[in-house]
PDB file of C-alpha atoms and ligand atoms in Angstrom:
ATOM      1  CA  UNK A   1      74.295 -42.210 -44.795  1.00 93.00           C
ATOM      2  CA  UNK A   2      73.029 -45.074 -42.653  1.00 93.00           C
ATOM      3  CA  UNK A   3      70.039 -47.058 -43.856  1.00 92.00           C
ATOM      4  CA  UNK A   4      69.564 -48.830 -40.507  1.00 96.00           C
ATOM      5  CA  UNK A   5      68.161 -46.664 -37.714  1.00 97.00           C
ATOM      6  CA  UNK A   6      69.446 -48.992 -34.967  1.00 95.00           C
ATOM      7  CA  UNK A   7      73.003 -48.913 -36.304  1.00 96.00           C
ATOM      8  CA  UNK A   8      72.886 -45.109 -36.377  1.00 97.00           C
ATOM      9  CA  UNK A   9      71.759 -44.904 -32.729  1.00 97.00           C
ATOM     10  CA  UNK A  10      74.279 -47.521 -31.546  1.00 95.00           C
ATOM     11  CA  UNK A  11      77.073 -45.431 -33.019  1.00 97.00           C
ATOM     12  CA  UNK A  12      75.669 -42.193 -31.592  1.00 97.00           C
ATOM     13  CA  UNK A  13      75.413 -43.868 -28.180  1.00 96.00           C
ATOM     14  CA  UNK A  14      78.974 -45.276 -28.170  1.00 96.00           C
ATOM     15  CA  UNK A  15      80.374 -41.913 -29.245  1.00 97.00           C
ATOM     16  CA  UNK A  16      78.346 -40.116 -26.536  1.00 97.00           C
ATOM     17  CA  UNK A  17      79.535 -42.568 -23.851  1.00 96.00           C
ATOM     18  CA  UNK A  18      83.160 -41.926 -24.768  1.00 97.00           C
ATOM     19  CA  UNK A  19      82.881 -38.359 -23.395  1.00 97.00           C
ATOM     20  CA  UNK A  20      79.982 -38.846 -20.932  1.00 96.00           C
ATOM     21  CA  UNK A  21      81.051 -41.430 -18.332  1.00 94.00           C
ATOM     22  CA  UNK A  22      78.139 -40.499 -16.056  1.00 95.00           C
ATOM     23  CA  UNK A  23      75.641 -41.908 -18.597  1.00 95.00           C
ATOM     24  CA  UNK A  24      76.457 -45.480 -17.534  1.00 93.00           C
ATOM     25  CA  UNK A  25      75.834 -44.538 -13.899  1.00 94.00           C
ATOM     26  CA  UNK A  26      72.490 -42.982 -14.857  1.00 95.00           C
ATOM     27  CA  UNK A  27      71.416 -46.275 -16.433  1.00 91.00           C
ATOM     28  CA  UNK A  28      72.562 -48.272 -13.397  1.00 90.00           C
ATOM     29  CA  UNK A  29      70.589 -45.967 -11.126  1.00 93.00           C
ATOM     30  CA  UNK A  30      67.329 -45.693 -13.061  1.00 91.00           C
ATOM     31  CA  UNK A  31      67.133 -49.003 -14.867  1.00 81.00           C
ATOM     32  CA  UNK A  32      67.739 -52.408 -13.404  1.00 61.00           C
ATOM     33  CA  UNK A  33      71.243 -53.711 -13.965  1.00 46.00           C
ATOM     34  CA  UNK A  34      70.339 -55.199 -17.350  1.00 46.00           C
ATOM     35  CA  UNK A  35      71.636 -53.640 -20.519  1.00 50.00           C
ATOM     36  CA  UNK A  36      69.333 -51.596 -22.752  1.00 57.00           C
ATOM     37  CA  UNK A  37      66.477 -51.391 -20.269  1.00 67.00           C
ATOM     38  CA  UNK A  38      66.329 -47.597 -20.322  1.00 84.00           C
ATOM     39  CA  UNK A  39      64.199 -46.247 -23.196  1.00 91.00           C
ATOM     40  CA  UNK A  40      65.379 -42.937 -24.610  1.00 95.00           C
ATOM     41  CA  UNK A  41      62.756 -40.262 -25.312  1.00 97.00           C
ATOM     42  CA  UNK A  42      65.009 -38.218 -27.575  1.00 98.00           C
ATOM     43  CA  UNK A  43      68.509 -37.092 -28.424  1.00 98.00           C
ATOM     44  CA  UNK A  44      69.770 -33.676 -29.528  1.00 98.00           C
ATOM     45  CA  UNK A  45      72.414 -32.408 -31.928  1.00 99.00           C
ATOM     46  CA  UNK A  46      73.792 -28.926 -32.580  1.00 99.00           C
ATOM     47  CA  UNK A  47      75.243 -27.084 -35.578  1.00 99.00           C
ATOM     48  CA  UNK A  48      75.665 -23.696 -37.272  1.00 98.00           C
ATOM     49  CA  UNK A  49      73.202 -22.388 -39.902  1.00 98.00           C
ATOM     50  CA  UNK A  50      75.966 -22.446 -42.518  1.00 98.00           C
ATOM     51  CA  UNK A  51      74.822 -23.842 -45.883  1.00 97.00           C
ATOM     52  CA  UNK A  52      77.461 -26.574 -45.806  1.00 98.00           C
ATOM     53  CA  UNK A  53      76.463 -28.057 -42.427  1.00 98.00           C
ATOM     54  CA  UNK A  54      73.106 -26.466 -41.441  1.00 98.00           C
ATOM     55  CA  UNK A  55      70.255 -28.182 -39.592  1.00 98.00           C
ATOM     56  CA  UNK A  56      68.903 -29.665 -42.834  1.00 98.00           C
ATOM     57  CA  UNK A  57      72.247 -31.389 -43.540  1.00 98.00           C
ATOM     58  CA  UNK A  58      72.062 -33.159 -40.188  1.00 98.00           C
ATOM     59  CA  UNK A  59      68.348 -33.862 -40.626  1.00 98.00           C
ATOM     60  CA  UNK A  60      69.015 -35.633 -43.949  1.00 98.00           C
ATOM     61  CA  UNK A  61      70.690 -38.469 -42.018  1.00 98.00           C
ATOM     62  CA  UNK A  62      67.509 -39.004 -39.981  1.00 98.00           C
ATOM     63  CA  UNK A  63      65.137 -38.615 -42.949  1.00 98.00           C
ATOM     64  CA  UNK A  64      67.151 -41.401 -44.639  1.00 98.00           C
ATOM     65  CA  UNK A  65      66.264 -43.831 -41.824  1.00 98.00           C
ATOM     66  CA  UNK A  66      62.540 -43.033 -41.652  1.00 98.00           C
ATOM     67  CA  UNK A  67      62.207 -39.814 -39.633  1.00 98.00           C
ATOM     68  CA  UNK A  68      59.744 -36.998 -40.455  1.00 98.00           C
ATOM     69  CA  UNK A  69      59.937 -33.318 -39.572  1.00 98.00           C
ATOM     70  CA  UNK A  70      57.368 -32.482 -36.860  1.00 98.00           C
ATOM     71  CA  UNK A  71      57.886 -29.090 -35.198  1.00 98.00           C
ATOM     72  CA  UNK A  72      60.008 -25.938 -35.126  1.00 98.00           C
ATOM     73  CA  UNK A  73      61.229 -23.723 -32.288  1.00 98.00           C
ATOM     74  CA  UNK A  74      62.784 -20.252 -31.978  1.00 98.00           C
ATOM     75  CA  UNK A  75      65.219 -19.091 -29.301  1.00 98.00           C
ATOM     76  CA  UNK A  76      65.709 -15.378 -29.826  1.00 98.00           C
ATOM     77  CA  UNK A  77      68.084 -14.529 -26.980  1.00 97.00           C
ATOM     78  CA  UNK A  78      70.377 -17.491 -27.714  1.00 98.00           C
ATOM     79  CA  UNK A  79      70.118 -16.853 -31.501  1.00 98.00           C
ATOM     80  CA  UNK A  80      69.085 -20.458 -32.147  1.00 98.00           C
ATOM     81  CA  UNK A  81      66.539 -22.165 -34.359  1.00 98.00           C
ATOM     82  CA  UNK A  82      65.494 -25.810 -33.980  1.00 99.00           C
ATOM     83  CA  UNK A  83      63.300 -28.544 -35.430  1.00 99.00           C
ATOM     84  CA  UNK A  84      62.238 -31.891 -34.049  1.00 99.00           C
ATOM     85  CA  UNK A  85      61.812 -35.171 -35.918  1.00 98.00           C
ATOM     86  CA  UNK A  86      59.851 -38.344 -35.170  1.00 98.00           C
ATOM     87  CA  UNK A  87      60.116 -41.900 -36.515  1.00 98.00           C
ATOM     88  CA  UNK A  88      57.093 -43.926 -37.626  1.00 95.00           C
ATOM     89  CA  UNK A  89      58.071 -46.444 -34.914  1.00 95.00           C
ATOM     90  CA  UNK A  90      57.277 -44.569 -31.651  1.00 92.00           C
ATOM     91  CA  UNK A  91      59.877 -46.682 -29.802  1.00 92.00           C
ATOM     92  CA  UNK A  92      62.647 -44.885 -31.717  1.00 96.00           C
ATOM     93  CA  UNK A  93      63.924 -41.760 -29.952  1.00 97.00           C
ATOM     94  CA  UNK A  94      62.704 -38.385 -31.162  1.00 98.00           C
ATOM     95  CA  UNK A  95      65.438 -36.093 -32.514  1.00 98.00           C
ATOM     96  CA  UNK A  96      65.939 -32.397 -31.687  1.00 99.00           C
ATOM     97  CA  UNK A  97      68.341 -30.497 -33.975  1.00 99.00           C
ATOM     98  CA  UNK A  98      69.280 -26.860 -33.420  1.00 99.00           C
ATOM     99  CA  UNK A  99      71.487 -24.398 -35.287  1.00 99.00           C
ATOM    100  CA  UNK A 100      73.172 -21.116 -34.291  1.00 99.00           C
ATOM    101  CA  UNK A 101      72.041 -18.175 -36.447  1.00 98.00           C
ATOM    102  CA  UNK A 102      75.591 -17.068 -37.148  1.00 98.00           C
ATOM    103  CA  UNK A 103      74.730 -13.893 -39.082  1.00 98.00           C
ATOM    104  CA  UNK A 104      73.164 -12.468 -35.885  1.00 98.00           C
ATOM    105  CA  UNK A 105      76.471 -12.868 -34.015  1.00 98.00           C
ATOM    106  CA  UNK A 106      79.555 -10.612 -33.901  1.00 98.00           C
ATOM    107  CA  UNK A 107      81.915 -10.292 -36.891  1.00 98.00           C
ATOM    108  CA  UNK A 108      84.598 -11.974 -34.787  1.00 98.00           C
ATOM    109  CA  UNK A 109      82.413 -15.011 -34.059  1.00 98.00           C
ATOM    110  CA  UNK A 110      81.396 -15.225 -37.725  1.00 98.00           C
ATOM    111  CA  UNK A 111      85.043 -15.220 -38.804  1.00 98.00           C
ATOM    112  CA  UNK A 112      85.954 -17.975 -36.338  1.00 98.00           C
ATOM    113  CA  UNK A 113      82.970 -20.141 -37.329  1.00 98.00           C
ATOM    114  CA  UNK A 114      83.514 -19.640 -41.071  1.00 98.00           C
ATOM    115  CA  UNK A 115      87.117 -20.711 -40.586  1.00 98.00           C
ATOM    116  CA  UNK A 116      86.029 -23.870 -38.709  1.00 98.00           C
ATOM    117  CA  UNK A 117      83.398 -24.742 -41.317  1.00 98.00           C
ATOM    118  CA  UNK A 118      85.890 -24.222 -44.167  1.00 98.00           C
ATOM    119  CA  UNK A 119      88.007 -27.049 -42.714  1.00 98.00           C
ATOM    120  CA  UNK A 120      85.192 -29.613 -43.117  1.00 98.00           C
ATOM    121  CA  UNK A 121      85.564 -31.903 -46.135  1.00 98.00           C
ATOM    122  CA  UNK A 122      82.358 -31.617 -48.207  1.00 95.00           C
ATOM    123  CA  UNK A 123      82.129 -35.436 -48.458  1.00 97.00           C
ATOM    124  CA  UNK A 124      82.314 -35.861 -44.679  1.00 98.00           C
ATOM    125  CA  UNK A 125      78.854 -34.292 -44.318  1.00 98.00           C
ATOM    126  CA  UNK A 126      77.038 -37.138 -46.094  1.00 98.00           C
ATOM    127  CA  UNK A 127      79.281 -39.957 -44.808  1.00 98.00           C
ATOM    128  CA  UNK A 128      77.704 -42.618 -42.545  1.00 97.00           C
ATOM    129  CA  UNK A 129      79.572 -41.350 -39.508  1.00 98.00           C
ATOM    130  CA  UNK A 130      78.975 -37.609 -39.851  1.00 98.00           C
ATOM    131  CA  UNK A 131      76.546 -37.329 -36.912  1.00 98.00           C
ATOM    132  CA  UNK A 132      79.143 -38.831 -34.567  1.00 98.00           C
ATOM    133  CA  UNK A 133      82.294 -37.493 -36.218  1.00 98.00           C
ATOM    134  CA  UNK A 134      83.126 -34.797 -33.633  1.00 98.00           C
ATOM    135  CA  UNK A 135      85.170 -31.804 -34.779  1.00 98.00           C
ATOM    136  CA  UNK A 136      86.632 -31.309 -38.247  1.00 98.00           C
ATOM    137  CA  UNK A 137      88.767 -28.298 -37.279  1.00 98.00           C
ATOM    138  CA  UNK A 138      91.589 -27.096 -35.089  1.00 97.00           C
ATOM    139  CA  UNK A 139      90.831 -24.358 -32.557  1.00 98.00           C
ATOM    140  CA  UNK A 140      92.979 -22.987 -29.746  1.00 98.00           C
ATOM    141  CA  UNK A 141      91.834 -22.808 -26.126  1.00 98.00           C
ATOM    142  CA  UNK A 142      91.923 -19.000 -26.548  1.00 98.00           C
ATOM    143  CA  UNK A 143      89.450 -19.195 -29.421  1.00 98.00           C
ATOM    144  CA  UNK A 144      87.238 -21.450 -27.263  1.00 98.00           C
ATOM    145  CA  UNK A 145      87.285 -18.800 -24.502  1.00 98.00           C
ATOM    146  CA  UNK A 146      86.489 -16.017 -26.972  1.00 98.00           C
ATOM    147  CA  UNK A 147      83.473 -17.941 -28.264  1.00 98.00           C
ATOM    148  CA  UNK A 148      82.420 -18.745 -24.689  1.00 98.00           C
ATOM    149  CA  UNK A 149      82.214 -15.039 -23.852  1.00 98.00           C
ATOM    150  CA  UNK A 150      79.631 -14.527 -26.613  1.00 98.00           C
ATOM    151  CA  UNK A 151      77.844 -17.868 -27.080  1.00 98.00           C
ATOM    152  CA  UNK A 152      78.239 -20.933 -24.875  1.00 98.00           C
ATOM    153  CA  UNK A 153      76.616 -22.895 -27.733  1.00 98.00           C
ATOM    154  CA  UNK A 154      79.284 -21.789 -30.235  1.00 98.00           C
ATOM    155  CA  UNK A 155      82.064 -22.649 -27.773  1.00 98.00           C
ATOM    156  CA  UNK A 156      80.575 -26.102 -27.149  1.00 98.00           C
ATOM    157  CA  UNK A 157      80.403 -26.716 -30.917  1.00 98.00           C
ATOM    158  CA  UNK A 158      84.046 -25.667 -31.356  1.00 98.00           C
ATOM    159  CA  UNK A 159      85.134 -28.211 -28.741  1.00 98.00           C
ATOM    160  CA  UNK A 160      82.784 -31.134 -29.497  1.00 98.00           C
ATOM    161  CA  UNK A 161      81.339 -30.760 -32.994  1.00 98.00           C
ATOM    162  CA  UNK A 162      79.021 -33.410 -34.412  1.00 98.00           C
ATOM    163  CA  UNK A 163      77.716 -35.863 -31.798  1.00 98.00           C
ATOM    164  CA  UNK A 164      74.619 -36.329 -29.636  1.00 98.00           C
ATOM    165  CA  UNK A 165      74.918 -33.715 -26.887  1.00 98.00           C
ATOM    166  CA  UNK A 166      72.444 -35.646 -24.732  1.00 98.00           C
ATOM    167  CA  UNK A 167      70.293 -38.723 -24.551  1.00 97.00           C
ATOM    168  CA  UNK A 168      67.040 -38.495 -22.570  1.00 97.00           C
ATOM    169  CA  UNK A 169      65.557 -41.103 -20.248  1.00 96.00           C
ATOM    170  CA  UNK A 170      61.831 -41.569 -20.854  1.00 96.00           C
ATOM    171  CA  UNK A 171      60.405 -41.461 -17.306  1.00 96.00           C
ATOM    172  CA  UNK A 172      57.111 -42.807 -18.715  1.00 95.00           C
ATOM    173  CA  UNK A 173      58.939 -46.078 -19.500  1.00 93.00           C
ATOM    174  CA  UNK A 174      60.747 -46.462 -16.155  1.00 92.00           C
ATOM    175  CA  UNK A 175      59.671 -49.355 -13.928  1.00 88.00           C
ATOM    176  CA  UNK A 176      60.965 -47.968 -10.633  1.00 88.00           C
ATOM    177  CA  UNK A 177      59.878 -44.312 -10.874  1.00 93.00           C
ATOM    178  CA  UNK A 178      56.717 -42.580 -11.999  1.00 91.00           C
ATOM    179  CA  UNK A 179      57.323 -38.896 -11.300  1.00 97.00           C
ATOM    180  CA  UNK A 180      60.148 -36.504 -12.119  1.00 98.00           C
ATOM    181  CA  UNK A 181      60.614 -35.405  -8.484  1.00 98.00           C
ATOM    182  CA  UNK A 182      61.658 -38.905  -7.400  1.00 97.00           C
ATOM    183  CA  UNK A 183      63.981 -39.270 -10.403  1.00 97.00           C
ATOM    184  CA  UNK A 184      65.667 -35.957  -9.517  1.00 98.00           C
ATOM    185  CA  UNK A 185      65.950 -36.979  -5.841  1.00 98.00           C
ATOM    186  CA  UNK A 186      67.556 -40.316  -6.757  1.00 97.00           C
ATOM    187  CA  UNK A 187      70.031 -38.515  -9.014  1.00 98.00           C
ATOM    188  CA  UNK A 188      70.964 -35.993  -6.310  1.00 98.00           C
ATOM    189  CA  UNK A 189      71.269 -38.736  -3.675  1.00 98.00           C
ATOM    190  CA  UNK A 190      73.713 -40.490  -6.034  1.00 97.00           C
ATOM    191  CA  UNK A 191      75.809 -37.291  -6.278  1.00 97.00           C
ATOM    192  CA  UNK A 192      74.724 -35.948  -9.680  1.00 98.00           C
ATOM    193  CA  UNK A 193      74.600 -32.166 -10.131  1.00 98.00           C
ATOM    194  CA  UNK A 194      71.362 -31.077 -11.818  1.00 98.00           C
ATOM    195  CA  UNK A 195      70.813 -28.106 -14.126  1.00 98.00           C
ATOM    196  CA  UNK A 196      68.938 -25.592 -11.930  1.00 98.00           C
ATOM    197  CA  UNK A 197      68.461 -22.892 -14.589  1.00 98.00           C
ATOM    198  CA  UNK A 198      64.749 -22.024 -14.504  1.00 96.00           C
ATOM    199  CA  UNK A 199      64.324 -24.495 -11.612  1.00 98.00           C
ATOM    200  CA  UNK A 200      65.219 -28.186 -11.425  1.00 98.00           C
ATOM    201  CA  UNK A 201      61.987 -29.117 -13.233  1.00 98.00           C
ATOM    202  CA  UNK A 202      61.311 -27.382 -16.543  1.00 98.00           C
ATOM    203  CA  UNK A 203      57.705 -27.400 -17.805  1.00 98.00           C
ATOM    204  CA  UNK A 204      54.580 -28.764 -16.112  1.00 98.00           C
ATOM    205  CA  UNK A 205      51.635 -31.142 -16.672  1.00 98.00           C
ATOM    206  CA  UNK A 206      49.808 -28.133 -18.204  1.00 98.00           C
ATOM    207  CA  UNK A 207      52.317 -27.934 -21.085  1.00 98.00           C
ATOM    208  CA  UNK A 208      52.285 -31.772 -21.239  1.00 98.00           C
ATOM    209  CA  UNK A 209      56.035 -32.149 -20.666  1.00 98.00           C
ATOM    210  CA  UNK A 210      58.275 -32.051 -17.588  1.00 98.00           C
ATOM    211  CA  UNK A 211      62.065 -32.166 -18.039  1.00 98.00           C
ATOM    212  CA  UNK A 212      65.221 -32.094 -15.950  1.00 98.00           C
ATOM    213  CA  UNK A 213      68.875 -32.723 -16.740  1.00 98.00           C
ATOM    214  CA  UNK A 214      72.293 -33.282 -15.256  1.00 98.00           C
ATOM    215  CA  UNK A 215      75.060 -30.758 -15.763  1.00 98.00           C
ATOM    216  CA  UNK A 216      77.457 -31.950 -18.466  1.00 98.00           C
ATOM    217  CA  UNK A 217      80.484 -34.017 -17.477  1.00 97.00           C
ATOM    218  CA  UNK A 218      83.887 -32.396 -17.966  1.00 97.00           C
ATOM    219  CA  UNK A 219      85.975 -34.170 -20.572  1.00 98.00           C
ATOM    220  CA  UNK A 220      89.375 -33.502 -22.170  1.00 98.00           C
ATOM    221  CA  UNK A 221      89.601 -31.701 -25.502  1.00 98.00           C
ATOM    222  CA  UNK A 222      92.757 -31.478 -27.614  1.00 97.00           C
ATOM    223  CA  UNK A 223      92.922 -27.813 -28.515  1.00 98.00           C
ATOM    224  CA  UNK A 224      95.703 -26.712 -30.884  1.00 98.00           C
ATOM    225  CA  UNK A 225      97.684 -25.409 -27.885  1.00 98.00           C
ATOM    226  CA  UNK A 226      97.090 -28.279 -25.473  1.00 98.00           C
ATOM    227  CA  UNK A 227      94.562 -30.428 -23.645  1.00 98.00           C
ATOM    228  CA  UNK A 228      91.871 -28.800 -21.476  1.00 98.00           C
ATOM    229  CA  UNK A 229      88.850 -30.404 -19.770  1.00 98.00           C
ATOM    230  CA  UNK A 230      85.611 -28.588 -20.682  1.00 98.00           C
ATOM    231  CA  UNK A 231      81.889 -29.464 -20.366  1.00 98.00           C
ATOM    232  CA  UNK A 232      80.983 -32.281 -22.778  1.00 98.00           C
ATOM    233  CA  UNK A 233      77.565 -33.954 -22.730  1.00 98.00           C
ATOM    234  CA  UNK A 234      74.725 -34.497 -20.241  1.00 98.00           C
ATOM    235  CA  UNK A 235      71.705 -36.719 -19.549  1.00 98.00           C
ATOM    236  CA  UNK A 236      68.113 -35.475 -19.642  1.00 98.00           C
ATOM    237  CA  UNK A 237      64.922 -36.904 -18.092  1.00 98.00           C
ATOM    238  CA  UNK A 238      61.489 -36.364 -19.641  1.00 98.00           C
ATOM    239  CA  UNK A 239      57.959 -37.163 -18.479  1.00 98.00           C
ATOM    240  CA  UNK A 240      55.212 -36.741 -21.083  1.00 98.00           C
ATOM    241  CA  UNK A 241      51.499 -36.240 -20.409  1.00 98.00           C
ATOM    242  CA  UNK A 242      48.453 -37.202 -22.460  1.00 98.00           C
ATOM    243  CA  UNK A 243      46.754 -34.789 -24.823  1.00 98.00           C
ATOM    244  CA  UNK A 244      42.934 -34.584 -24.717  1.00 97.00           C
ATOM    245  CA  UNK A 245      42.860 -37.367 -27.355  1.00 97.00           C
ATOM    246  CA  UNK A 246      44.592 -39.743 -24.934  1.00 97.00           C
ATOM    247  CA  UNK A 247      47.889 -39.863 -26.904  1.00 97.00           C
ATOM    248  CA  UNK A 248      51.119 -38.724 -25.231  1.00 98.00           C
ATOM    249  CA  UNK A 249      52.360 -35.273 -26.285  1.00 98.00           C
ATOM    250  CA  UNK A 250      55.368 -35.790 -28.587  1.00 98.00           C
ATOM    251  CA  UNK A 251      56.564 -32.200 -29.107  1.00 98.00           C
ATOM    252  CA  UNK A 252      59.001 -29.992 -27.214  1.00 98.00           C
ATOM    253  CA  UNK A 253      58.423 -26.818 -25.148  1.00 98.00           C
ATOM    254  CA  UNK A 254      60.547 -23.852 -26.236  1.00 98.00           C
ATOM    255  CA  UNK A 255      60.636 -22.164 -22.797  1.00 98.00           C
ATOM    256  CA  UNK A 256      61.942 -25.400 -21.249  1.00 98.00           C
ATOM    257  CA  UNK A 257      64.354 -26.181 -24.076  1.00 98.00           C
ATOM    258  CA  UNK A 258      65.838 -22.702 -23.634  1.00 98.00           C
ATOM    259  CA  UNK A 259      66.986 -23.775 -20.135  1.00 98.00           C
ATOM    260  CA  UNK A 260      68.043 -27.311 -21.145  1.00 98.00           C
ATOM    261  CA  UNK A 261      70.599 -25.773 -23.531  1.00 98.00           C
ATOM    262  CA  UNK A 262      72.356 -24.433 -20.408  1.00 98.00           C
ATOM    263  CA  UNK A 263      73.197 -27.967 -19.231  1.00 98.00           C
ATOM    264  CA  UNK A 264      76.547 -27.573 -21.008  1.00 98.00           C
ATOM    265  CA  UNK A 265      77.420 -24.387 -19.060  1.00 98.00           C
ATOM    266  CA  UNK A 266      80.524 -24.676 -16.859  1.00 95.00           C
ATOM    267  CA  UNK A 267      79.730 -25.714 -13.262  1.00 90.00           C
TER     268      UNK A 267
HETATM  269  C1  OOG B   1      69.037 -28.994 -26.859  1.00 57.78           C
HETATM  270  C2  OOG B   1      68.239 -28.361 -25.727  1.00 57.78           C
HETATM  271  C3  OOG B   1      66.730 -28.592 -25.852  1.00 57.78           C
HETATM  272  C4  OOG B   1      64.946 -30.266 -25.021  1.00 57.78           C
HETATM  273  O1  OOG B   1      64.682 -31.436 -24.739  1.00 57.78           O
HETATM  274  O2  OOG B   1      64.118 -29.355 -24.881  1.00 57.78           O
HETATM  275  C5  OOG B   1      66.320 -29.981 -25.518  1.00 57.78           C
HETATM  276  C6  OOG B   1      70.510 -28.844 -26.720  1.00 57.78           C
HETATM  277  O3  OOG B   1      71.005 -28.648 -25.613  1.00 57.78           O
HETATM  278  O4  OOG B   1      71.178 -28.934 -27.746  1.00 57.78           O
HETATM  279  O5  OOG B   1      67.045 -30.915 -25.600  1.00 57.78           O
HETATM  280 NI1   NI B   2      66.428 -32.637 -24.760  1.00 57.78          NI
END
């Protein structure tokens, strides 16, 4: 596992960029043209609730670089469970990790997922690069389609595996924008397609968090029977509001998160 939080995020970022070309354009649009001037509010990772690679196995990599567990979230319809983590340095991105509750899914899905998980080398899970190691299995494009019919989340995992599925611009930290409407308008004017599930803006000042996101880029995956382009990763935008104590809210909002998951749906 990494001991340096910055090294971990640099690797996560480079790996994310390799399948998310639009992320560079997002930075050009919202930041100035300097490098590293966009502050990320959080990132998110996905997994299955299998003992070998469950949420806690991913979380261990963040706990090792100074993160603490801060909140939990349930998504009944999507059969997901999630936790979020924060670093003692508030400038470090928050981390949202979810897992698919596999035992609630069909026998067929369970068989496919168990077969994927069985192909992961036990030692890979604690290696420095696990959180940006992608897939550890071979699946066919047919298997991907089968998973897609039942759980878009499971299909995404089969194609992309372990990596940040999004980074999130902190609108609070932007110099050129101070509301989410103008960020969304700038993105649309530049040709980005936004996730409209539940409306372009998820949340409100009342719940202390407003969020929007692009729809994932399409990127090529090497399935066992050939290469197919499928939705990869996306960019999110978050504006946080102050709690009564004057501090910014640092949690997530389950009803909004439920819609953000759909940013990896096919266009
Ligand atoms: C995570 C979706 C939830 C948020 O900010 O509420 C989320 C995912 O798509 O894996 O990122
Ligand atoms: Ni997010």
